Short mmCIF file of C-alpha atoms in Angstrom, two decimals:
data_model
loop_
_atom_site.label_atom_id
_atom_site.label_comp_id
_atom_site.label_asym_id
_atom_site.label_seq_id
_atom_site.Cartn_x
_atom_site.Cartn_y
_atom_site.Cartn_z
CA UNK A 1 -14.03 -5.45 4.75
CA UNK A 2 -17.53 -6.49 3.65
CA UNK A 3 -17.46 -7.98 0.15
CA UNK A 4 -21.13 -7.10 -0.30
CA UNK A 5 -20.20 -3.46 -0.76
CA UNK A 6 -19.73 -4.63 -4.37
CA UNK A 7 -23.11 -5.54 -5.86
CA UNK A 8 -21.74 -8.54 -7.71
CA UNK A 9 -21.19 -10.28 -4.35
CA UNK A 10 -24.70 -9.61 -3.01
CA UNK A 11 -25.82 -13.23 -3.50
CA UNK A 12 -22.82 -14.84 -1.84
CA UNK A 13 -23.49 -16.89 1.27
CA UNK A 14 -21.84 -15.69 4.46
CA UNK A 15 -20.12 -19.04 4.99
CA UNK A 16 -18.55 -18.74 1.53
CA UNK A 17 -17.48 -15.15 2.21
CA UNK A 18 -15.61 -16.23 5.31
CA UNK A 19 -13.35 -18.45 3.20
CA UNK A 20 -12.31 -15.71 0.73
CA UNK A 21 -8.80 -14.28 1.08
CA UNK A 22 -8.44 -12.28 -2.19
CA UNK A 23 -11.07 -10.64 -4.39
CA UNK A 24 -10.86 -8.87 -7.75
CA UNK A 25 -13.85 -7.08 -9.36
CA UNK A 26 -13.64 -5.80 -12.94
CA UNK A 27 -15.71 -5.50 -16.13
CA UNK A 28 -17.18 -2.45 -17.85
CA UNK A 29 -20.08 -2.55 -15.41
CA UNK A 30 -18.27 -4.08 -12.47
CA UNK A 31 -19.96 -7.32 -13.41
CA UNK A 32 -17.10 -9.84 -13.32
CA UNK A 33 -15.16 -11.12 -10.33
CA UNK A 34 -12.42 -13.56 -9.34
CA UNK A 35 -11.96 -14.94 -5.82
CA UNK A 36 -9.03 -16.77 -4.23
CA UNK A 37 -10.02 -18.90 -1.23
CA UNK A 38 -8.11 -19.77 1.91
CA UNK A 39 -7.67 -23.32 0.60
CA UNK A 40 -6.02 -21.91 -2.58
CA UNK A 41 -8.98 -22.66 -4.85
CA UNK A 42 -10.03 -19.94 -7.32
CA UNK A 43 -13.66 -19.10 -8.12
CA UNK A 44 -15.27 -16.77 -10.66
CA UNK A 45 -18.69 -15.23 -11.24
CA UNK A 46 -20.25 -12.67 -13.55
CA UNK A 47 -21.12 -11.99 -17.19
CA UNK A 48 -17.96 -13.65 -18.58
CA UNK A 49 -17.37 -11.46 -21.63
CA UNK A 50 -14.65 -12.89 -23.90
CA UNK A 51 -14.26 -15.82 -21.49
CA UNK A 52 -12.59 -13.51 -18.96
CA UNK A 53 -13.67 -15.62 -15.98
CA UNK A 54 -11.38 -18.47 -17.06
CA UNK A 55 -14.09 -21.11 -16.71
CA UNK A 56 -13.47 -22.77 -20.08
CA UNK A 57 -16.73 -21.35 -21.44
CA UNK A 58 -18.27 -17.99 -22.34
CA UNK A 59 -21.35 -18.62 -20.22
CA UNK A 60 -21.97 -16.26 -17.33
CA UNK A 61 -22.88 -17.27 -13.79
CA UNK A 62 -24.51 -15.56 -10.79
CA UNK A 63 -22.93 -18.01 -8.41
CA UNK A 64 -19.21 -18.76 -7.94
CA UNK A 65 -17.74 -21.54 -10.07
CA UNK A 66 -14.27 -23.04 -9.77
CA UNK A 67 -11.54 -21.89 -12.15
CA UNK A 68 -9.96 -25.32 -12.35
CA UNK A 69 -6.85 -24.20 -14.21
CA UNK A 70 -5.87 -21.88 -11.32
CA UNK A 71 -6.83 -23.94 -8.29
CA UNK A 72 -3.87 -24.81 -6.00
CA UNK A 73 -1.53 -22.67 -8.12
CA UNK A 74 -0.85 -20.12 -5.38
CA UNK A 75 -2.46 -17.12 -7.10
CA UNK A 76 -1.59 -13.92 -5.22
CA UNK A 77 -2.49 -11.10 -7.62
CA UNK A 78 -4.54 -10.07 -10.67
CA UNK A 79 -4.66 -7.30 -13.27
CA UNK A 80 -7.28 -6.76 -15.94
CA UNK A 81 -7.90 -4.92 -19.21
CA UNK A 82 -11.11 -3.57 -20.70
CA UNK A 83 -11.62 -6.26 -23.37
CA UNK A 84 -11.61 -7.68 -20.84
CA UNK A 85 -8.51 -9.80 -20.50
CA UNK A 86 -6.99 -10.92 -17.19
CA UNK A 87 -3.49 -11.83 -16.08
CA UNK A 88 -2.53 -13.23 -12.70
CA UNK A 89 0.69 -14.19 -10.97
CA UNK A 90 1.46 -16.83 -8.38
CA UNK A 91 3.63 -17.18 -5.30
CA UNK A 92 6.22 -18.86 -7.54
CA UNK A 93 6.29 -15.87 -9.89
CA UNK A 94 4.41 -17.61 -12.72
CA UNK A 95 2.00 -15.68 -14.97
CA UNK A 96 -1.32 -16.87 -16.45
CA UNK A 97 -3.46 -15.02 -19.02
CA UNK A 98 -6.97 -15.43 -20.47
CA UNK A 99 -9.91 -13.56 -22.00
CA UNK A 100 -9.91 -11.02 -24.83
CA UNK A 101 -6.99 -11.33 -27.25
CA UNK A 102 -7.67 -9.29 -30.38
CA UNK A 103 -4.53 -7.26 -29.67
CA UNK A 104 -2.26 -10.12 -28.51
CA UNK A 105 -3.03 -9.41 -24.83
CA UNK A 106 -2.52 -13.07 -23.86
CA UNK A 107 1.02 -13.45 -25.24
CA UNK A 108 0.21 -16.80 -26.84
CA UNK A 109 1.18 -15.90 -30.40
CA UNK A 110 -2.42 -15.58 -31.61
CA UNK A 111 -5.29 -13.09 -31.61
CA UNK A 112 -7.87 -15.69 -30.55
CA UNK A 113 -9.54 -15.20 -27.19
CA UNK A 114 -9.16 -17.93 -24.57
CA UNK A 115 -11.61 -18.91 -21.83
CA UNK A 116 -8.94 -21.05 -20.18
CA UNK A 117 -6.03 -19.53 -18.23
CA UNK A 118 -2.77 -20.37 -19.97
CA UNK A 119 0.70 -20.02 -18.50
CA UNK A 120 2.81 -17.31 -20.16
CA UNK A 121 6.16 -18.99 -20.67
CA UNK A 122 7.78 -17.26 -23.64
CA UNK A 123 10.55 -15.01 -22.23
CA UNK A 124 9.20 -15.46 -18.69
CA UNK A 125 9.88 -19.16 -18.01
CA UNK A 126 12.99 -18.39 -15.94
CA UNK A 127 11.68 -15.14 -14.44
CA UNK A 128 9.96 -14.55 -11.11
CA UNK A 129 7.15 -12.03 -11.54
CA UNK A 130 6.28 -9.93 -8.48
CA UNK A 131 3.76 -7.45 -9.90
CA UNK A 132 1.37 -7.24 -12.85
CA UNK A 133 -0.52 -4.38 -14.51
CA UNK A 134 -2.83 -3.98 -17.50
CA UNK A 135 -4.00 -1.15 -19.71
CA UNK A 136 -7.07 -1.48 -21.87
CA UNK A 137 -5.40 -3.98 -24.20
CA UNK A 138 -1.77 -4.34 -23.08
CA UNK A 139 -0.08 -6.22 -20.25
CA UNK A 140 2.99 -5.38 -18.18
CA UNK A 141 4.84 -7.43 -15.56
CA UNK A 142 7.66 -6.69 -13.14
CA UNK A 143 10.23 -9.31 -12.09
CA UNK A 144 12.11 -9.70 -8.83
CA UNK A 145 15.20 -8.48 -10.68
CA UNK A 146 13.58 -5.11 -11.37
CA UNK A 147 12.97 -5.86 -15.05
CA UNK A 148 9.82 -4.85 -16.97
CA UNK A 149 8.24 -7.01 -19.68
CA UNK A 150 5.25 -5.95 -21.80
CA UNK A 151 3.05 -7.19 -24.62
CA UNK A 152 -0.26 -6.60 -26.39
CA UNK A 153 -1.64 -3.53 -28.15
CA UNK A 154 1.05 -1.01 -29.06
CA UNK A 155 -0.49 1.56 -31.40
CA UNK A 156 0.65 4.38 -29.09
CA UNK A 157 3.92 2.84 -27.92
CA UNK A 158 2.55 1.58 -24.60
CA UNK A 159 4.75 -1.54 -24.84
CA UNK A 160 7.89 0.59 -24.84
CA UNK A 161 9.49 -1.31 -27.68
CA UNK A 162 10.44 1.69 -29.82
CA UNK A 163 7.82 0.68 -32.40
CA UNK A 164 4.05 0.96 -32.64
CA UNK A 165 3.15 -2.54 -33.79
CA UNK A 166 1.34 -4.98 -31.50
CA UNK A 167 3.55 -7.36 -29.53
CA UNK A 168 2.48 -11.03 -29.39
CA UNK A 169 4.91 -12.18 -26.70
CA UNK A 170 6.56 -10.60 -23.63
CA UNK A 171 9.34 -8.22 -24.53
CA UNK A 172 11.71 -6.62 -22.04
CA UNK A 173 11.56 -2.84 -21.92
CA UNK A 174 15.22 -1.89 -22.28
CA UNK A 175 15.41 1.66 -23.61
CA UNK A 176 16.12 4.21 -20.84
CA UNK A 177 15.19 1.83 -18.01
CA UNK A 178 17.24 -1.19 -19.07
CA UNK A 179 19.88 -0.56 -16.43
CA UNK A 180 17.42 0.65 -13.79
CA UNK A 181 15.88 -1.42 -10.99
CA UNK A 182 12.12 -0.90 -11.24
CA UNK A 183 10.04 -1.25 -8.06
CA UNK A 184 6.56 -0.31 -9.31
CA UNK A 185 4.47 -0.30 -12.49
CA UNK A 186 1.07 1.12 -13.45
CA UNK A 187 -0.99 1.40 -16.62
CA UNK A 188 -3.43 3.94 -17.97
CA UNK A 189 -5.68 2.91 -20.84
CA UNK A 190 -2.90 3.19 -23.41
CA UNK A 191 0.11 4.30 -21.39
CA UNK A 192 2.58 2.82 -18.91
CA UNK A 193 4.40 4.35 -15.93
CA UNK A 194 7.29 2.89 -13.93
CA UNK A 195 9.17 4.01 -10.81
CA UNK A 196 12.76 3.02 -9.98
CA UNK A 197 14.31 2.12 -6.64
CA UNK A 198 15.89 5.57 -6.41
CA UNK A 199 12.60 7.35 -6.98
CA UNK A 200 12.80 8.20 -10.69
CA UNK A 201 9.63 8.03 -12.80
CA UNK A 202 9.42 7.00 -16.46
CA UNK A 203 6.43 6.95 -18.80
CA UNK A 204 5.68 5.75 -22.31
CA UNK A 205 2.76 5.29 -24.69
CA UNK A 206 -0.18 7.59 -25.38
CA UNK A 207 0.31 11.16 -24.19
CA UNK A 208 -2.57 13.13 -25.71
CA UNK A 209 -3.63 14.40 -22.29
CA UNK A 210 -0.14 14.80 -20.85
CA UNK A 211 -0.43 11.59 -18.80
CA UNK A 212 3.30 10.89 -19.27
CA UNK A 213 4.22 14.10 -17.44
CA UNK A 214 7.03 15.11 -19.80
CA UNK A 215 5.72 18.59 -20.55
CA UNK A 216 4.04 17.90 -23.90
CA UNK A 217 1.30 15.78 -25.49
CA UNK A 218 3.45 13.74 -27.90
CA UNK A 219 3.25 9.94 -27.72
CA UNK A 220 6.42 8.17 -26.59
CA UNK A 221 7.50 4.83 -28.11
CA UNK A 222 10.25 4.44 -25.49
CA UNK A 223 10.35 5.23 -21.76
CA UNK A 224 10.85 8.93 -21.10
CA UNK A 225 11.88 10.21 -17.68
CA UNK A 226 9.56 12.65 -15.89
CA UNK A 227 12.18 15.33 -15.39
CA UNK A 228 9.91 17.62 -13.36
CA UNK A 229 10.22 15.05 -10.55
CA UNK A 230 14.02 14.74 -10.78
CA UNK A 231 14.58 16.24 -7.32
CA UNK A 232 11.75 14.27 -5.72
CA UNK A 233 11.91 10.66 -4.55
CA UNK A 234 8.76 8.88 -5.74
CA UNK A 235 7.81 5.60 -4.06
CA UNK A 236 4.50 4.79 -5.78
CA UNK A 237 2.65 5.60 -9.00
CA UNK A 238 -0.96 4.86 -10.00
CA UNK A 239 -2.84 5.55 -13.23
CA UNK A 240 -6.41 6.47 -13.96
CA UNK A 241 -7.99 6.28 -17.39
CA UNK A 242 -5.83 9.16 -18.63
CA UNK A 243 -4.21 10.71 -15.56
CA UNK A 244 -1.36 9.78 -13.22
CA UNK A 245 -0.74 10.21 -9.49
CA UNK A 246 2.63 9.82 -7.75
CA UNK A 247 3.44 9.59 -4.04
CA UNK A 248 6.81 10.80 -2.71
CA UNK A 249 8.77 9.47 0.24
CA UNK A 250 7.79 12.64 2.09
CA UNK A 251 4.09 11.89 1.73
CA UNK A 252 3.47 14.47 -1.01
CA UNK A 253 1.21 13.75 -4.00
CA UNK A 254 1.86 14.90 -7.56
CA UNK A 255 -0.64 14.70 -10.42
CA UNK A 256 -0.67 15.14 -14.19
CA UNK A 257 -2.70 14.25 -17.27
CA UNK A 258 -6.41 14.68 -18.00
CA UNK A 259 -8.53 16.78 -15.65
CA UNK A 260 -11.89 16.99 -17.40
CA UNK A 261 -13.60 15.28 -14.45
CA UNK A 262 -11.55 16.96 -11.73
CA UNK A 263 -9.32 13.90 -11.26
CA UNK A 264 -6.28 16.16 -10.66
CA UNK A 265 -8.00 18.08 -7.82
CA UNK A 266 -7.70 21.36 -9.75
CA UNK A 267 -10.66 23.76 -9.90
CA UNK A 268 -10.08 24.98 -13.46
CA UNK A 269 -10.29 21.44 -14.94
CA UNK A 270 -7.31 22.03 -17.25
CA UNK A 271 -4.91 19.24 -18.09
CA UNK A 272 -1.45 19.11 -16.47
CA UNK A 273 1.34 18.26 -18.91
CA UNK A 274 3.88 18.21 -16.08
CA UNK A 275 3.50 17.02 -12.47
CA UNK A 276 2.05 19.47 -9.97
CA UNK A 277 1.71 18.94 -6.24
CA UNK A 278 -1.85 18.51 -4.93
CA UNK A 279 -3.50 17.78 -1.57
CA UNK A 280 -1.17 20.19 0.23
CA UNK A 281 -3.88 21.14 2.74
CA UNK A 282 -4.50 17.56 3.80
CA UNK A 283 -1.07 16.81 5.23
CA UNK A 284 1.09 13.73 4.78
CA UNK A 285 -0.37 11.08 2.45
CA UNK A 286 0.51 7.42 2.93
CA UNK A 287 -1.37 5.80 0.01
CA UNK A 288 -3.01 6.71 -3.32
CA UNK A 289 -5.37 4.90 -5.70
CA UNK A 290 -6.70 5.12 -9.26
CA UNK A 291 -7.79 2.72 -12.04
CA UNK A 292 -7.64 2.89 -15.83
CA UNK A 293 -11.31 1.84 -15.79
CA UNK A 294 -12.48 5.21 -14.42
CA UNK A 295 -11.73 8.85 -13.62
CA UNK A 296 -11.82 8.81 -9.84
CA UNK A 297 -8.83 9.44 -7.56
CA UNK A 298 -8.39 8.63 -3.87
CA UNK A 299 -5.82 9.05 -1.12
CA UNK A 300 -5.31 8.11 2.53
CA UNK A 301 -3.69 10.54 4.95
CA UNK A 302 -1.30 9.70 7.75
CA UNK A 303 -4.15 9.74 10.27
CA UNK A 304 -6.03 7.13 8.17
CA UNK A 305 -8.57 9.58 6.71
CA UNK A 306 -9.72 8.70 3.19
CA UNK A 307 -10.35 11.36 0.52
CA UNK A 308 -11.77 11.12 -3.01
CA UNK A 309 -12.18 13.42 -6.01
CA UNK A 310 -12.83 13.23 -9.76
CA UNK A 311 -15.81 11.49 -11.31
CA UNK A 312 -17.71 10.18 -8.29
CA UNK A 313 -20.93 8.36 -9.18
CA UNK A 314 -21.19 10.48 -12.31
CA UNK A 315 -20.68 13.76 -10.46
CA UNK A 316 -17.64 15.96 -11.00
CA UNK A 317 -15.83 16.56 -7.70
CA UNK A 318 -13.11 19.17 -8.20
CA UNK A 319 -11.72 19.25 -4.66
CA UNK A 320 -10.87 16.28 -2.42
CA UNK A 321 -13.68 15.48 -0.02
CA UNK A 322 -13.33 13.58 3.24
CA UNK A 323 -15.20 10.28 3.21
CA UNK A 324 -16.46 8.17 6.14
CA UNK A 325 -14.49 5.20 4.83
CA UNK A 326 -11.63 3.30 6.44
CA UNK A 327 -10.01 2.07 3.22
CA UNK A 328 -9.37 3.20 -0.34
CA UNK A 329 -11.22 0.12 -1.58
CA UNK A 330 -14.51 1.47 -0.24
CA UNK A 331 -14.18 4.56 -2.46
CA UNK A 332 -14.15 2.35 -5.55
CA UNK A 333 -16.86 0.01 -4.27
CA UNK A 334 -19.26 2.85 -3.50
CA UNK A 335 -18.38 5.77 -5.81
CA UNK A 336 -16.49 4.49 -8.84
CA UNK A 337 -18.22 3.96 -12.18
CA UNK A 338 -17.95 1.07 -12.74
CA UNK A 339 -17.74 -0.36 -9.22
CA UNK A 340 -14.45 -2.28 -9.36
CA UNK A 341 -11.46 -3.06 -7.17
CA UNK A 342 -8.62 -0.72 -8.12
CA UNK A 343 -6.28 -3.54 -7.08
CA UNK A 344 -7.07 -7.01 -5.68
CA UNK A 345 -8.66 -6.78 -2.24
CA UNK A 346 -7.06 -8.79 0.54
CA UNK A 347 -9.91 -9.97 2.77
CA UNK A 348 -9.23 -10.33 6.49
CA UNK A 349 -12.16 -11.77 8.39
CA UNK A 350 -12.01 -11.48 12.16
CA UNK A 351 -13.73 -14.56 13.55
CA UNK A 352 -13.19 -13.34 17.10
CA UNK A 353 -14.76 -9.92 16.68
CA UNK A 354 -16.92 -10.14 19.79
CA UNK A 355 -13.99 -11.13 22.00
CA UNK A 356 -11.78 -8.44 20.49
CA UNK A 357 -14.38 -5.74 20.95
CA UNK A 358 -14.97 -6.77 24.56
CA UNK A 359 -11.27 -6.64 25.41
CA UNK A 360 -10.81 -3.37 23.55
CA UNK A 361 -13.70 -1.68 25.38
CA UNK A 362 -12.41 -2.84 28.76
CA UNK A 363 -9.28 -0.71 28.53
CA UNK A 364 -9.28 2.09 31.12
CA UNK A 365 -12.63 0.83 32.44
CA UNK A 366 -12.80 1.63 36.14
CA UNK A 367 -15.80 -0.63 36.72
CA UNK A 368 -13.94 -3.86 35.81
CA UNK A 369 -10.33 -2.90 36.56
CA UNK A 370 -8.33 -4.67 39.29
CA UNK A 371 -5.20 -2.52 38.96
CA UNK A 372 -4.49 1.20 38.64
CA UNK A 373 -1.34 2.35 36.88
CA UNK A 374 -0.48 5.92 37.79
CA UNK A 375 1.74 8.03 35.55
CA UNK A 376 2.42 11.71 36.15
CA UNK A 377 -0.40 11.73 38.69
CA UNK A 378 -2.96 10.38 36.21
CA UNK A 379 -4.70 7.01 36.61
CA UNK A 380 -5.10 4.31 33.96
CA UNK A 381 -7.44 1.43 34.82
CA UNK A 382 -6.24 -1.99 33.65
CA UNK A 383 -6.57 -5.74 34.32
CA UNK A 384 -3.67 -7.63 35.82
CA UNK A 385 -4.54 -10.93 34.12
CA UNK A 386 -4.51 -9.36 30.66
CA UNK A 387 -1.20 -7.59 31.32
CA UNK A 388 0.34 -10.91 32.38
CA UNK A 389 -0.98 -12.64 29.28
CA UNK A 390 0.12 -9.93 26.86
CA UNK A 391 3.45 -8.72 28.23
CA UNK A 392 6.53 -10.54 29.53
CA UNK A 393 7.50 -7.50 31.61
CA UNK A 394 4.29 -7.72 33.66
CA UNK A 395 4.39 -11.51 33.70
CA UNK A 396 7.79 -11.34 35.41
CA UNK A 397 6.61 -8.62 37.77
CA UNK A 398 3.58 -10.59 38.96
CA UNK A 399 5.02 -14.11 39.02
CA UNK A 400 5.92 -14.16 42.74
CA UNK A 401 2.56 -12.95 43.99
CA UNK A 402 3.58 -9.31 43.78
CA UNK A 403 1.51 -7.38 46.27
CA UNK A 404 0.16 -3.96 45.39
CA UNK A 405 -0.41 -1.39 48.07
CA UNK A 406 -3.81 -1.06 49.71
CA UNK A 407 -5.02 1.23 46.94
CA UNK A 408 -4.02 -1.32 44.28
CA UNK A 409 -1.84 1.27 42.52
CA UNK A 410 1.36 0.82 40.50
CA UNK A 411 3.44 4.00 40.05
CA UNK A 412 5.41 4.47 36.80
CA UNK A 413 8.10 7.17 36.65
CA UNK A 414 10.29 6.32 33.65
CA UNK A 415 7.83 7.30 30.88
CA UNK A 416 5.30 10.03 30.12
CA UNK A 417 1.58 9.52 30.69
CA UNK A 418 0.70 9.84 27.00
CA UNK A 419 3.23 7.25 25.88
CA UNK A 420 2.59 4.79 28.69
CA UNK A 421 -1.16 5.00 28.11
CA UNK A 422 -0.56 4.30 24.41
CA UNK A 423 1.52 1.26 25.41
CA UNK A 424 -1.23 -0.12 27.67
CA UNK A 425 -3.83 0.55 24.99
CA UNK A 426 -1.67 -1.39 22.53
CA UNK A 427 -1.84 -4.41 24.87
CA UNK A 428 -5.62 -4.27 24.58
CA UNK A 429 -5.96 -3.45 20.88
CA UNK A 430 -2.72 -4.30 19.00
CA UNK A 431 -2.78 -0.72 17.69
CA UNK A 432 -0.45 2.24 18.13
CA UNK A 433 -2.13 5.64 18.19
CA UNK A 434 0.68 8.19 18.50
CA UNK A 435 2.27 10.81 16.24
CA UNK A 436 5.78 9.97 14.94
CA UNK A 437 7.61 12.21 17.41
CA UNK A 438 6.02 10.45 20.41
CA UNK A 439 6.52 7.05 18.82
CA UNK A 440 10.22 7.53 19.57
CA UNK A 441 9.56 7.35 23.30
CA UNK A 442 7.24 4.40 22.78
CA UNK A 443 10.03 2.67 20.86
CA UNK A 444 12.26 3.27 23.88
CA UNK A 445 9.62 1.64 26.09
CA UNK A 446 9.20 -1.28 23.69
CA UNK A 447 12.95 -1.80 23.70
CA UNK A 448 13.09 -1.72 27.51
CA UNK A 449 10.20 -4.17 27.81
CA UNK A 450 11.49 -6.44 24.99
CA UNK A 451 8.28 -5.99 22.96
CA UNK A 452 9.48 -6.76 19.44
CA UNK A 453 6.08 -6.50 17.76
CA UNK A 454 5.50 -3.11 19.32
CA UNK A 455 8.95 -2.01 18.13
CA UNK A 456 7.99 -2.88 14.55
CA UNK A 457 4.73 -0.94 14.84
CA UNK A 458 6.60 2.08 16.19
CA UNK A 459 9.06 1.85 13.32
CA UNK A 460 6.18 1.84 10.84
CA UNK A 461 4.67 4.95 12.44
CA UNK A 462 8.01 6.71 12.22
CA UNK A 463 8.63 5.63 8.62
CA UNK A 464 5.31 7.15 7.62
CA UNK A 465 6.16 10.36 9.50
CA UNK A 466 9.75 10.89 8.36
CA UNK A 467 10.73 14.23 6.85
CA UNK A 468 13.94 16.19 6.29
CA UNK A 469 13.68 17.83 9.71
CA UNK A 470 13.39 14.67 11.80
CA UNK A 471 15.24 12.16 9.58
CA UNK A 472 18.59 12.56 11.38
CA UNK A 473 16.99 12.20 14.82
CA UNK A 474 15.05 9.13 13.72
CA UNK A 475 18.28 7.67 12.30
CA UNK A 476 20.07 8.26 15.62
CA UNK A 477 17.25 6.69 17.64
CA UNK A 478 17.08 3.71 15.31
CA UNK A 479 20.78 3.09 16.03
CA UNK A 480 20.23 3.58 19.75
CA UNK A 481 17.33 1.12 19.87
CA UNK A 482 18.97 -1.41 17.50
CA UNK A 483 16.14 -1.03 14.96
CA UNK A 484 18.11 -2.11 11.91
CA UNK A 485 15.34 -1.82 9.31
CA UNK A 486 14.36 1.64 10.52
CA UNK A 487 18.03 2.67 10.57
CA UNK A 488 18.46 1.64 6.94
CA UNK A 489 15.20 3.32 5.93
CA UNK A 490 16.22 6.60 7.61
CA UNK A 491 19.66 6.43 6.03
CA UNK A 492 18.22 5.92 2.54
CA UNK A 493 15.78 8.77 3.05
CA UNK A 494 18.62 11.02 4.23
CA UNK A 495 20.71 9.98 1.25
CA UNK A 496 17.90 10.97 -1.12
CA UNK A 497 17.53 14.36 0.61
CA UNK A 498 21.15 14.85 1.66
CA UNK A 499 21.42 18.63 1.38
CA UNK A 500 18.22 19.39 3.30
CA UNK A 501 18.91 16.78 5.99
CA UNK A 502 22.47 17.89 6.78
CA UNK A 503 21.21 21.47 7.10
CA UNK A 504 18.44 20.51 9.54
CA UNK A 505 18.45 21.18 13.28
CA UNK A 506 18.14 17.45 13.88
CA UNK A 507 21.40 16.74 12.07
CA UNK A 508 23.13 19.57 13.96
CA UNK A 509 22.14 17.91 17.25
CA UNK A 510 23.85 14.61 16.44
CA UNK A 511 26.96 13.65 18.36
CA UNK A 512 30.33 13.66 16.59
CA UNK A 513 30.62 9.87 16.33
CA UNK A 514 27.20 9.48 14.71
CA UNK A 515 27.96 12.26 12.22
CA UNK A 516 31.30 10.71 11.25
CA UNK A 517 29.74 7.27 10.81
CA UNK A 518 26.91 8.73 8.76
CA UNK A 519 29.28 10.61 6.46
CA UNK A 520 31.44 7.52 6.01
CA UNK A 521 28.41 5.39 5.17
CA UNK A 522 27.07 8.04 2.78
CA UNK A 523 30.45 8.20 1.04
CA UNK A 524 30.43 4.43 0.52
CA UNK A 525 26.95 4.77 -0.99
CA UNK A 526 28.28 7.27 -3.52
CA UNK A 527 26.75 10.44 -2.09
CA UNK A 528 29.82 12.54 -2.80
CA UNK A 529 30.78 11.30 -6.24
CA UNK A 530 31.09 13.95 -8.94
#
């Protein structure tokens, strides 16, 4: 993705851009940025309010300068508040904080701002942090043990400590979620949301707009479960300024909180105090995005279409509109006010673009092809050399000077035209373009041809397309094709939707052995406990 979609990067040299691997844009005008380079150095540029660039000074800069305290530390993620203050975490699970500190955001025992990143060690020295989030003036981290720690401003209970006094050092959030394994965290301006490994959602803090989803507008000093989602398995939550979005394992989106700018995709612009499903006309959703800095919402559908709604460049958009973008990041770069990154952007530069595009465009090109593969009477034009390079199956086939017939045609009978064409296209593009139900046959092909990477891609397509009707069939095929990760994923999904799955036609079609093994495994997992 082009970094120059964010104005703050407009002066960066192309050679410098090519070395960036992670970018974070923040600030009340999108005027501060942090960059992690491929060599593990960290750079900063921008206005530098409250020393939030970590440069050891409050002076701003138009050109990137090294953040010495973070170089070679293995920084892999950032979160930011509106003071602004910044926290980051490293590959070792360490946390650093700097910037605004009037509300104890930096967890250093003072209220003095710091222009130098300092390691947060109190209560976290033996913990491995795997995710970070910030509200306007509070900070939250998630450990690899599923624990949540929080600190900073707490006037509305956003720290989850049971009190409303500011917290100067990390404190574990124990009430209600103390025995739960948390897999995701998100922060609104003055609220916090968490999701557990079994799909439960909890919220705490400010609730004046119903952003906690508990049916009222009363602030919560301790985590409170969103009971309206109790029969739904949530896998991801994100927070806007004062609204919340949640994504279920079935690709459904639920929204609640403030709606004055249309951020809940509801035409009457009334607040939701409990979750309501939205985007039903779009189909399965695979990702969602929001930021406490703004009132814009975005989502990506299963077919990689990107939608946005809410406050878009100052305009109120009440219904999701299809954008021309390929990523959720572009929505925030081009339409958010301010123009920020809703989460750190992982930059993947393709240095071989010209070669890739040439190979991609040569697929099914009759003018350059030296081999025709015929499936179900339809021809696909390919290149023998590329097939040999990309696939062991073809390499073995051609190794003894295999001679085609005079028409240079290879007949394929084991697979359908659509699936085999998708397989050949994958060899040219590294992409799988099939719906989940056809990905099953492609998985069969990948298994027969010993294409492990293709098997993983097929599994991903099927994971994104799983529902209660096809879960049992996907589970059976995962067993058949020895796809262990997919098998476990399908089992967990079925466990979370047990009643609907066992009543589906797919489950009824399973053989007796598979059904018995499934029931035994479900029993061990506690599905039938009373």
